[in-house]
XYZ file of C-alpha atoms in Angstrom:
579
model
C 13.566 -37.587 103.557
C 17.252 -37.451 103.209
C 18.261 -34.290 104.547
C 21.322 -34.203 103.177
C 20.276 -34.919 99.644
C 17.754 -32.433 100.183
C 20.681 -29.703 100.918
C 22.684 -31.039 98.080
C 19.287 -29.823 95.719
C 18.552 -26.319 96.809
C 22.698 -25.743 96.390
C 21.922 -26.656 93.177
C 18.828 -24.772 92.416
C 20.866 -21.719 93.953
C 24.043 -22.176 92.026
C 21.746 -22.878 88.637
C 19.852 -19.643 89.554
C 23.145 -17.301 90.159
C 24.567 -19.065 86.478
C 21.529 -18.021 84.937
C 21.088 -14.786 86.212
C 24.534 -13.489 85.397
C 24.424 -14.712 82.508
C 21.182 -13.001 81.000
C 18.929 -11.953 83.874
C 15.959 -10.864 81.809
C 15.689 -14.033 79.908
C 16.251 -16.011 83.319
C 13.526 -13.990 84.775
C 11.002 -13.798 82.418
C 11.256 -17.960 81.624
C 10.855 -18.226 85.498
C 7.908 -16.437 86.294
C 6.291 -18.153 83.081
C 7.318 -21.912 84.706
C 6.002 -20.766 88.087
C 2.861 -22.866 89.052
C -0.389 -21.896 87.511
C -1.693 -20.059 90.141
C 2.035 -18.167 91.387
C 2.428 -17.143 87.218
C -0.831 -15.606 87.161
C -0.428 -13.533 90.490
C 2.726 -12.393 89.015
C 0.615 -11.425 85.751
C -1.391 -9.529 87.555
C 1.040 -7.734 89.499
C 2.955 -6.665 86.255
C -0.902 -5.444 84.846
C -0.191 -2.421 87.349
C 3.045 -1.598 86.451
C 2.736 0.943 83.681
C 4.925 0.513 80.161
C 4.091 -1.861 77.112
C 6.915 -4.486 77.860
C 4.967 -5.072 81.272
C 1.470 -4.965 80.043
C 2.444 -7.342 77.403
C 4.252 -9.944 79.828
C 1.334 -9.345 82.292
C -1.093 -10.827 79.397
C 0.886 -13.397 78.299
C 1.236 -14.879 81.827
C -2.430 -14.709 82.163
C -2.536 -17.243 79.194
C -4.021 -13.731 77.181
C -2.001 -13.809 73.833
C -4.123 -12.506 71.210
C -4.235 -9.425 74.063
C -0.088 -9.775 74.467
C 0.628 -9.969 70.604
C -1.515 -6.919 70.310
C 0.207 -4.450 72.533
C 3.512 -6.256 71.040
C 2.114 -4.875 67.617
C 1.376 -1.585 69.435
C 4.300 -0.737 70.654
C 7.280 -2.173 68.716
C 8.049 0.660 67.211
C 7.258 3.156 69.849
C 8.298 1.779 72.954
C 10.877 -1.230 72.052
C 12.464 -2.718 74.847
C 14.718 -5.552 75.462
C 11.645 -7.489 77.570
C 8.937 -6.647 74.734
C 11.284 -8.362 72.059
C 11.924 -11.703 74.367
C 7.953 -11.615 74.564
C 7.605 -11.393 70.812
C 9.727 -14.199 70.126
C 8.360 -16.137 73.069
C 4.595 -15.567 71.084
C 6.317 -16.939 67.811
C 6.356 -13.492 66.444
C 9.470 -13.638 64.966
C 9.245 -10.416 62.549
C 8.381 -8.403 65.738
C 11.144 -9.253 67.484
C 13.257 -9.033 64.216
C 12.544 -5.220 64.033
C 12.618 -4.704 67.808
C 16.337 -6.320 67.791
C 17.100 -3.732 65.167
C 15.837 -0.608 67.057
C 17.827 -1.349 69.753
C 21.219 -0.412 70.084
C 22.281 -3.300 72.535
C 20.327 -6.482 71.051
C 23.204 -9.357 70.704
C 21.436 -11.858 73.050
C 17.911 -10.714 71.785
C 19.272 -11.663 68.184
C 21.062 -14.920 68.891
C 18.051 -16.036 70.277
C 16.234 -15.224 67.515
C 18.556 -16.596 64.826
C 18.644 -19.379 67.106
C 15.477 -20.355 67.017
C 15.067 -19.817 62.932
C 17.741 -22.675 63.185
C 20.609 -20.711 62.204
C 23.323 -22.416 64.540
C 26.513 -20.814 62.911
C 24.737 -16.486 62.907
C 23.153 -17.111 66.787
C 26.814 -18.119 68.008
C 28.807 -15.136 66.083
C 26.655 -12.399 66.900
C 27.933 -12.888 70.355
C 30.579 -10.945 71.569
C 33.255 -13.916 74.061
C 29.893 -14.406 76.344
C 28.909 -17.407 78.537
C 26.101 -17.970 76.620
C 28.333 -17.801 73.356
C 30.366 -20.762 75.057
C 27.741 -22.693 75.722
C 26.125 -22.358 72.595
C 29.851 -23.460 70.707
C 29.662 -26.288 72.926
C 25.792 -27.314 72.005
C 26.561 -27.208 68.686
C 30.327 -29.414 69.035
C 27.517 -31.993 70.782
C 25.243 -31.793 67.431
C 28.577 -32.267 65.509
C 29.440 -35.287 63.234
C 31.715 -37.571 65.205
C 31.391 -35.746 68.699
C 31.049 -38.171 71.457
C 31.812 -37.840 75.312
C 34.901 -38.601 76.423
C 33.709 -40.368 79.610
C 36.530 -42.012 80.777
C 38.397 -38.932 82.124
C 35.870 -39.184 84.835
C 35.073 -42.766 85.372
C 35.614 -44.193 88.706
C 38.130 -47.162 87.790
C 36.598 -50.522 88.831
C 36.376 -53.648 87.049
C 33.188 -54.685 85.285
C 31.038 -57.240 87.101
C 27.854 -58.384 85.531
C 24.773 -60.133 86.366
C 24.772 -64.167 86.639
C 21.273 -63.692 86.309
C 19.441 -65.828 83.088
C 17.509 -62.459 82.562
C 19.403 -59.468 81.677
C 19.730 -56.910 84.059
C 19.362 -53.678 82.463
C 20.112 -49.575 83.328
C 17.692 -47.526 82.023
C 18.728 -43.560 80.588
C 15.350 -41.289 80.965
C 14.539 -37.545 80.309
C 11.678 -37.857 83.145
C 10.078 -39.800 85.286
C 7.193 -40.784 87.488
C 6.386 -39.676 90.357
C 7.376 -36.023 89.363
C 6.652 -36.063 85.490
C 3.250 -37.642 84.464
C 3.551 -37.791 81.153
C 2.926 -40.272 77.983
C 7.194 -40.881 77.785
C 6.756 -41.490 81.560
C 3.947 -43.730 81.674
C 5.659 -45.913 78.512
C 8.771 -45.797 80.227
C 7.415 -47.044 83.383
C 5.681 -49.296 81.721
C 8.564 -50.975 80.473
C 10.541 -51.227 83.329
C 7.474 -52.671 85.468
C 6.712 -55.249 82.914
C 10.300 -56.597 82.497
C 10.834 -56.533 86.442
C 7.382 -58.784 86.408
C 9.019 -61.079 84.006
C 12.443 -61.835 86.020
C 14.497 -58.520 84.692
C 16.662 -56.930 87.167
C 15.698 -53.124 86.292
C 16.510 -50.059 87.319
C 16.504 -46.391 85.485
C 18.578 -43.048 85.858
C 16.919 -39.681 85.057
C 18.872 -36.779 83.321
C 21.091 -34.392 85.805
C 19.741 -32.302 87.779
C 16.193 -33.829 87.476
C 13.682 -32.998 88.740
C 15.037 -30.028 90.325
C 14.947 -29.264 86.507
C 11.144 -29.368 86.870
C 10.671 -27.381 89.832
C 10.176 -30.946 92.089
C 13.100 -32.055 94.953
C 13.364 -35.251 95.533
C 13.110 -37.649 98.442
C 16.048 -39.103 98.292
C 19.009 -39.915 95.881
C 16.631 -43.238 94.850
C 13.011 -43.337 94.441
C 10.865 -46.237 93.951
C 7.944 -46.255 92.204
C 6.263 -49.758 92.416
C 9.662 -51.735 92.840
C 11.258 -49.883 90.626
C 14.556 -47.761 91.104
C 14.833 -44.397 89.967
C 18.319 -42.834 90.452
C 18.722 -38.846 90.317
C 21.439 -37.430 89.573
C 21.925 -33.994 91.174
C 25.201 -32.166 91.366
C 25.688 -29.663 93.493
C 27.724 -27.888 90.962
C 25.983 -28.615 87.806
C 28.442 -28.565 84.643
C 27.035 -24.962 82.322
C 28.307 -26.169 78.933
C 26.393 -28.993 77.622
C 29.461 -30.862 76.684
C 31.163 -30.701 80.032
C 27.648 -32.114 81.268
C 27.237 -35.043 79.046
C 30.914 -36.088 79.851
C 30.107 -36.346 83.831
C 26.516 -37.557 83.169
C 28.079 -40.655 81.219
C 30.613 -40.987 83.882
C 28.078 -41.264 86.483
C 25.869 -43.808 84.381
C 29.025 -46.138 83.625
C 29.498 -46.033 87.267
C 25.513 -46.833 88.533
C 25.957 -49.957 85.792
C 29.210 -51.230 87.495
C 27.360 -51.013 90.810
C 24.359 -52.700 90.022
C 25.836 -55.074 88.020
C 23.877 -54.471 84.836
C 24.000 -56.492 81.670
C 22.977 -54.022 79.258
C 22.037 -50.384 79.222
C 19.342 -49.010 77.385
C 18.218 -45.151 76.625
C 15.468 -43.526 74.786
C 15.317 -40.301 71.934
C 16.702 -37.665 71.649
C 20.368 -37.886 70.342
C 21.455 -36.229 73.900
C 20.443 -39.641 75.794
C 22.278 -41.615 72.970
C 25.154 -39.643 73.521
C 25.749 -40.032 77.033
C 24.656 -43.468 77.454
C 26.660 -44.595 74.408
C 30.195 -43.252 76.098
C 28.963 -44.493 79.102
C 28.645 -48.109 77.322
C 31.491 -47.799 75.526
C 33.771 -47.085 78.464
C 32.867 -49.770 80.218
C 32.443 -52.407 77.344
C 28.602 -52.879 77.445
C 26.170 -53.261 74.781
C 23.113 -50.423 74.181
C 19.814 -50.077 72.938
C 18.369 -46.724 71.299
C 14.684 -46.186 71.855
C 13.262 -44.338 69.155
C 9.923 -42.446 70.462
C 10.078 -39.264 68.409
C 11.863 -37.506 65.406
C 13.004 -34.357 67.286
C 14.070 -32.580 64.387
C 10.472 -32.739 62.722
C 8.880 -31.954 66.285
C 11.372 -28.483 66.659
C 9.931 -28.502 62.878
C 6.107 -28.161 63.387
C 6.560 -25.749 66.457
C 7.260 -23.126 64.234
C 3.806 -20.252 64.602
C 3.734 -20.204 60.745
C 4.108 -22.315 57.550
C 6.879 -19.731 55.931
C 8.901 -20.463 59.057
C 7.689 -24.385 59.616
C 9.455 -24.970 56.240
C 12.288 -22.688 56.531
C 13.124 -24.571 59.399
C 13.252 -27.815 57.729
C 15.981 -26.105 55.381
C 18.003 -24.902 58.350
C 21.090 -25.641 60.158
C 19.971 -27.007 63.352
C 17.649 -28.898 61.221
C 20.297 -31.481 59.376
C 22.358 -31.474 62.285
C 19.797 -32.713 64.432
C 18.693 -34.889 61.731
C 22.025 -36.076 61.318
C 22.920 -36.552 64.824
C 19.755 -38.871 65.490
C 20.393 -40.998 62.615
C 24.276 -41.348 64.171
C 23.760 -42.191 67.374
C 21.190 -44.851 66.560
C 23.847 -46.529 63.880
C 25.975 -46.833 66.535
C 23.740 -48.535 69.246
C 23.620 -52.524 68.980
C 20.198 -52.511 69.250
C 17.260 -49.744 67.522
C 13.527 -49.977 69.336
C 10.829 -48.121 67.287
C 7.228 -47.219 67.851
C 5.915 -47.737 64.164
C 6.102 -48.509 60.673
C 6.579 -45.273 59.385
C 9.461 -44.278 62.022
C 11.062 -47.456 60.787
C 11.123 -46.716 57.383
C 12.805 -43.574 58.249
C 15.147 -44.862 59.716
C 16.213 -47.178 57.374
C 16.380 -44.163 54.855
C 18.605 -42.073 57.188
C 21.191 -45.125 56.995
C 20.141 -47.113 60.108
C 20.527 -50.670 59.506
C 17.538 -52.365 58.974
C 18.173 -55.627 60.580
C 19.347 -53.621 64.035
C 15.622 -52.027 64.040
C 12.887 -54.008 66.357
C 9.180 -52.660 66.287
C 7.727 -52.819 69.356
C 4.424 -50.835 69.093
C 2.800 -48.162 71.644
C -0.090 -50.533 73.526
C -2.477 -50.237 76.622
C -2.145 -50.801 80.123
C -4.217 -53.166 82.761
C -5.831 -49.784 83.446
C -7.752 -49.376 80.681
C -8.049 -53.156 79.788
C -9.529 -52.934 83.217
C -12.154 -50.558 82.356
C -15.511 -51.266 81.796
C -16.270 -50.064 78.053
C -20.651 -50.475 78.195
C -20.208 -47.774 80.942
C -22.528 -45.098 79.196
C -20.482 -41.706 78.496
C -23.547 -39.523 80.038
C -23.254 -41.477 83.265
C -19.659 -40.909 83.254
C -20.036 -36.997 83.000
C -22.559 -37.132 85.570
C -19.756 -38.445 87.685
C -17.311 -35.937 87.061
C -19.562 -33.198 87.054
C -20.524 -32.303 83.523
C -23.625 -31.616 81.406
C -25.098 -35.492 80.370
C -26.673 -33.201 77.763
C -24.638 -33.044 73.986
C -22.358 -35.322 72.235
C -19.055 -34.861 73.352
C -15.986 -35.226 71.576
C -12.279 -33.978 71.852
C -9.457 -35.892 73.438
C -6.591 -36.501 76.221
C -3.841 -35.061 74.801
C -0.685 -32.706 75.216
C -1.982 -29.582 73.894
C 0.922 -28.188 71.271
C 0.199 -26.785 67.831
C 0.615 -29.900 65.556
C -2.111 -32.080 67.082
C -4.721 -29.542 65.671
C -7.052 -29.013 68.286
C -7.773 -25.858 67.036
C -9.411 -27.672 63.970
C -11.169 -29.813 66.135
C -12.372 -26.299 67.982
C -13.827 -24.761 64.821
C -15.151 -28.406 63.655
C -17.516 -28.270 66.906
C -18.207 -24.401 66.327
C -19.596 -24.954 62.939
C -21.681 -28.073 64.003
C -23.439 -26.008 66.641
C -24.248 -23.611 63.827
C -25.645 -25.992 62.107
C -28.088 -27.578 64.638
C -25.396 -30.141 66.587
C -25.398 -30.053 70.262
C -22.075 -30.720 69.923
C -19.520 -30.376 72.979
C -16.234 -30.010 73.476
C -13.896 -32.232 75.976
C -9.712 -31.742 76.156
C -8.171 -32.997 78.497
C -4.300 -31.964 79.244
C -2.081 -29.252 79.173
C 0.555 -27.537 76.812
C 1.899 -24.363 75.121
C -0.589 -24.010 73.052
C -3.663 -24.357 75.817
C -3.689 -20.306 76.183
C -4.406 -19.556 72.450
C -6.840 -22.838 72.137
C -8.684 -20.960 75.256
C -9.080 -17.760 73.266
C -10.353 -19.513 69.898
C -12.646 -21.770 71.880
C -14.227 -18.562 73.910
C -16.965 -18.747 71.072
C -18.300 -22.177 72.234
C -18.787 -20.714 75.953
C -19.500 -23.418 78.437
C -20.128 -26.275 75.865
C -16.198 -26.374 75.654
C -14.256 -27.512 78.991
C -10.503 -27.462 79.219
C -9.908 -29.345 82.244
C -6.085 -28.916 82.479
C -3.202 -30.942 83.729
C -4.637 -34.607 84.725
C -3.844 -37.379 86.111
C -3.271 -40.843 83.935
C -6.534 -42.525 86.045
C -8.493 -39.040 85.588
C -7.624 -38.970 81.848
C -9.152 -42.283 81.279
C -11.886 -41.227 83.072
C -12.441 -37.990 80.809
C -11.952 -40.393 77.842
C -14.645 -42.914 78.920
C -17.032 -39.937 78.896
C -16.634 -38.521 75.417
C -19.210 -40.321 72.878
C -15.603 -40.039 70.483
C -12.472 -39.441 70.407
C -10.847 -37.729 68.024
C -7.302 -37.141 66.905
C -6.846 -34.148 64.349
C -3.536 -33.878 63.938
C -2.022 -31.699 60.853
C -0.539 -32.656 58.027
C 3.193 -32.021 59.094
C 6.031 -34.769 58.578
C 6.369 -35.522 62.578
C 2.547 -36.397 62.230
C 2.869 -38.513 59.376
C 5.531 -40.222 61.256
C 5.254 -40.920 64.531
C 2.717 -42.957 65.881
C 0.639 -41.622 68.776
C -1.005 -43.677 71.902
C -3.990 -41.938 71.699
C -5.938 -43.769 69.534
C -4.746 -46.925 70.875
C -5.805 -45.911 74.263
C -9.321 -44.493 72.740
C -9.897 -48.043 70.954
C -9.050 -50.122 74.227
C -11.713 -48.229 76.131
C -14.047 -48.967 73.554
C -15.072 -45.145 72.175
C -14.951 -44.450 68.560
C -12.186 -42.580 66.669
C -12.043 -40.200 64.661
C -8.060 -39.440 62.945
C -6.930 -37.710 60.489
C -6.041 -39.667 57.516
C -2.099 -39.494 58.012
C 0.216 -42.272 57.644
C 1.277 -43.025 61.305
C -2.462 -42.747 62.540
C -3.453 -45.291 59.429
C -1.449 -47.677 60.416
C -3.005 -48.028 64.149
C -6.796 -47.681 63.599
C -8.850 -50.377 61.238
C -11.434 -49.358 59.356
C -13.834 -51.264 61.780
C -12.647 -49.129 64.861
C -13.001 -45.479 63.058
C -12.866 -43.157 60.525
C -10.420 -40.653 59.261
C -11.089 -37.117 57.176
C -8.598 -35.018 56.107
C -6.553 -33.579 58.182
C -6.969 -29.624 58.600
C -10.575 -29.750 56.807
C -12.717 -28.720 60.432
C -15.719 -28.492 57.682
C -15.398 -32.209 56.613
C -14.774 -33.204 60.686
C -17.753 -31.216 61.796
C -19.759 -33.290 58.850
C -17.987 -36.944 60.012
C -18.915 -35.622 63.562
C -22.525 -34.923 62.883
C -22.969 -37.914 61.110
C -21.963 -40.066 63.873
C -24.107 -37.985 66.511
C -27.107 -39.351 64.777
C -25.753 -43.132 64.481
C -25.908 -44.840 67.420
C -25.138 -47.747 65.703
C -22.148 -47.092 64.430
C -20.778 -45.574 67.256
C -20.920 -49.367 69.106
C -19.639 -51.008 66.002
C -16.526 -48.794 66.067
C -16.217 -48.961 69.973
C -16.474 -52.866 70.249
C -14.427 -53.456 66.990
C -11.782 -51.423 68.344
C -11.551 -52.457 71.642
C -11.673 -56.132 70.424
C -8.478 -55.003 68.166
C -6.925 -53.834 71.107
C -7.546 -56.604 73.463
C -6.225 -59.151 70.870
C -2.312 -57.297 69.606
C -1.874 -54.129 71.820
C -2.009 -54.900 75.654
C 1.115 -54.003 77.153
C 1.539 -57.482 78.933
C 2.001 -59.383 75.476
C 4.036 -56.048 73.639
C 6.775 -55.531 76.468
C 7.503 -59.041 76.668
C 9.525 -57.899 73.482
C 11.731 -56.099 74.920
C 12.986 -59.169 77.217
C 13.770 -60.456 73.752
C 15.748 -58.032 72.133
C 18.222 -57.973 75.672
C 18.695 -61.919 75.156
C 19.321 -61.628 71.386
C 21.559 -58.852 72.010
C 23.608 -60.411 74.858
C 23.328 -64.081 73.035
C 25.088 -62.103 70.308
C 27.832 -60.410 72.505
C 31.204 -61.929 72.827
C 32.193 -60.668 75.742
């Protein structure tokens, strides 16, 4: 452990926490308790249950993961007890009417009502209903970064040193991550490690960054100012005086990744969605005359999109403000990299409508790790719940997944609950966590025990939930960041040879042959509770779609053969630098 590191990352989670708290201290507190560890956010929730007034009952339920109980006393008691805290709950529970009329009964709401104009997208109303605020500076300067044109001006704090690069016949390459392993297990985590490991196997000289202040960001510390994970370098970044507008931060973060490449020597540098990556690593490469490669994962305006509680305000946010700009940003910073990595087809093609030039865009496709290549696929899904300590009775189904509101788990919920009625013993199997896991709960309390939520898992545990489902299914809705961006899930379900079950969406039709599943319409549980009952009593065609899909896997999306790609694009892009 490096001590002094160490000390560098509480002064920064103690400056961070004094910022915040002057700033806006019952915003600061309330996101706080609800980030806490599970078990630290509930004995907080049940503190604030004995603390009389709505505001506190309501936070008290909605820490407990109780919202249809914390959108009721909301309802209650807007109008006769509005408070500051109950209106941040409201809007935190996606009710934004609520907190609309709890702004208004309040004679001092101005950060209540940027925050809620804010999140409707309206960029321009959340900033001037601020009187000259910190948070009305920071917001100015988060919307200058979403600005046409805006880019860092790194080179005010560059360390001046000439530019030495690798001799090496592989590129060397610095990598630009949100997150990373150990402290973030995620699917961007795992992919990202993935690619590092796999061109470090093939002769790459790798090594990746992390945004600032991570993971103190996340509630981790770590180690030391490098961590590696299976030879691989992870730098953090942690000021002790973080920057508090966003483009003060960017400026320094670029600065600091210009000066890592110089002193590893890197060839190339290479950063993943959103536009905030692109931004820094794009001033960083530009200061320092190195080429750059945007990784295209997501669309992040359609994702802020489909969060939205309702369809009214799903589709008013698609006509808003923060909407084009973030739209517009994306499609900007990947025009100006040299190089554009996408998952699938459909992200590709909308790219190339945004304005992205089609010939800078490589596809290199979400695939499988050794892991579950490894795994043995005739191992019997009963004998695997046995194992982890589930009912062998049923058919199982459900999925590994992060648990938000657009991957429609809650149809998948209802989809089981009307098979049981209807003779099934159907169970239910999810595996992950997310914002939406409290309300899924509630809806699922109907199924009792023949629906287990097993919560934050491991990537090795969530195989192992997988491999004892009798199918997987993926029910995403029918929003546009569905129908564009192409998930792992079903590639993973395929490789470990279980059927799949998608709903019939563009980006989920392009990964699954007919031979390896079926797909109903999406946000129909009636029609996936029939599919779903079908395929309980068809043995048969479960093993036809688990062996045809793992055979599809085996023979185009291992990870060995689909990273090797990305050793190509470097040596196109340097063979086409003139350095």
């Amino acid at each position: 452990m490096n001590l002094k590191f160490l000390a560098k990352q509480i002064g920064n989670v103690v400056i961070t926490t004094a910022g915040h708290m002057n700033e806006d201290r019952v915003f600061f507190s309330m996101q706080l308790a609800r980030r806490l560890p599970k078990s630290a956010s509930q004995t907080v929730g049940r503190l604030l249950g004995k603390v009389p007034g709505a505001a506190t009952g309501a936070a008290s339920a909605w820490l407990l993961g109780q919202e249809s109980r914390a959108k009721a006393i909301v309802t209650a008691a807007e109008e006769q007890q509005p408070s500051r805290l109950l209106g941040e709950i409201a809007l935190n529970l996606g009710m934004l009417d609520a907190a609309d009329r709890i702004a208004d009964s309040l004679e001092s709401a101005a950060s209540l009502r940027s925050r809620i104009l804010w999140t409707e997208g309206n960029i321009d109303g959340a900033i001037n209903v601020l009187s000259d605020s910190k948070r009305k500076k920071r917001l100015s300067a988060e919307r200058m970064s979403m600005s046409p044109g805006w880019w860092p001006d790194s080179e005010t704090h560059l360390v001046a040193r000439p530019a030495v690069r690798s001799s090496a016949e592989s590129p060397a390459s610095l990598h630009v991550l949100t997150n990373s392993l150990p402290h973030t297990r995620s699917g961007y985590a795992y992919r990202s490690h993935l690619v590092l490991t796999t061109l470090k196997d093939a002769g790459h000289r790798v090594a990746a960054t992390t945004r600032p202040s991570y993971p103190v960001t996340v509630g981790r510390l770590s180690a030391d100012t490098v961590e590696t994970v299976d030879g691989v370098d992870y730098l953090r970044d942690v000021p002790l005086r973080p920057a508090t507008i966003p483009t003060a931060r960017l400026e320094e973060q670029a600065a600091w990744i210009a000066d890592q490449a110089l002193e590893r020597q890197v060839d190339l540098l290479h950063t993943t969605t959103h536009y905030v990556n692109g931004l820094a690593t794009g001033a960083a490469a530009r200061a320092i005359g190195m080429p750059w490669v945007y990784e295209v994962r997501g669309v992040l305006e359609e994702t802020w999109a489909a969060a939205g509680s309702t369809p009214a305000e799903r589709t008013a946010r698609r006509k808003s403000q923060r909407f084009a700009m973030m739209r517009s940003k994306e499609i900007e910073v990947a025009s100006a990299a040299d190089a554009v990595i996408t998952l699938g087809e459909t992200m590709r093609e909308h790219l190339i409508a945004g304005g992205v030039p089609a010939e800078s865009i490589t596809l290199i496709p979400n695939a499988v790790s050794e892991a579950v290549v490894n795994t043995d696929p005739n191992r019997a899904p009963a004998a695997t719940r046995a194992r982890l300590g589930l009912h062998e009775d049923g058919f199982w189904v459900g999925t590994a997944a992060s648990i938000v509101g657009y991957e429609g788990l809650d149809d998948l919920v209802d989809a089981v609950a009307l098979a049981r009625r209807q003779g099934t013993d159907m169970r239910l199997l999810i595996a992950g966590e997310g914002v939406a896991l409290p309300e899924l709960r509630e809806r699922a309390a109907v199924l009792g025990d023949m629906a287990v939520f097993t919560g934050r898992v491991s990537q090795a545990q969530a195989i192992d939930y997988q491999l004892a489902l009798d199918v997987i299914v993926v029910p995403r809705k029918d929003e546009p960041v569905c129908r564009l961006v192409t998930p792992i899930k079903p590639i993973e379900a395929m490789g470990l040879g279980r059927p799949v079950v998608i709903s019939d969406l563009p980006a989920l039709r392009e990964l699954v042959p007919e031979s390896a599943g079926l797909c109903t319409p999406p946000q129909k549980p009636r029609h996936l509770a029939e599919v779903l009952s079908e395929l309980a009593c068809d043995d048969s065609a479960r093993e036809n779609y688990g062996q045809n899909g793992r055979a599809h896997v085996l023979a185009t999306r291992r990870w060995k053969e689909i990273g090797r790609r990305y050793g190509q694009v470097y040596s196109q892009l340097m063979g086409a630098d003139t350095r």
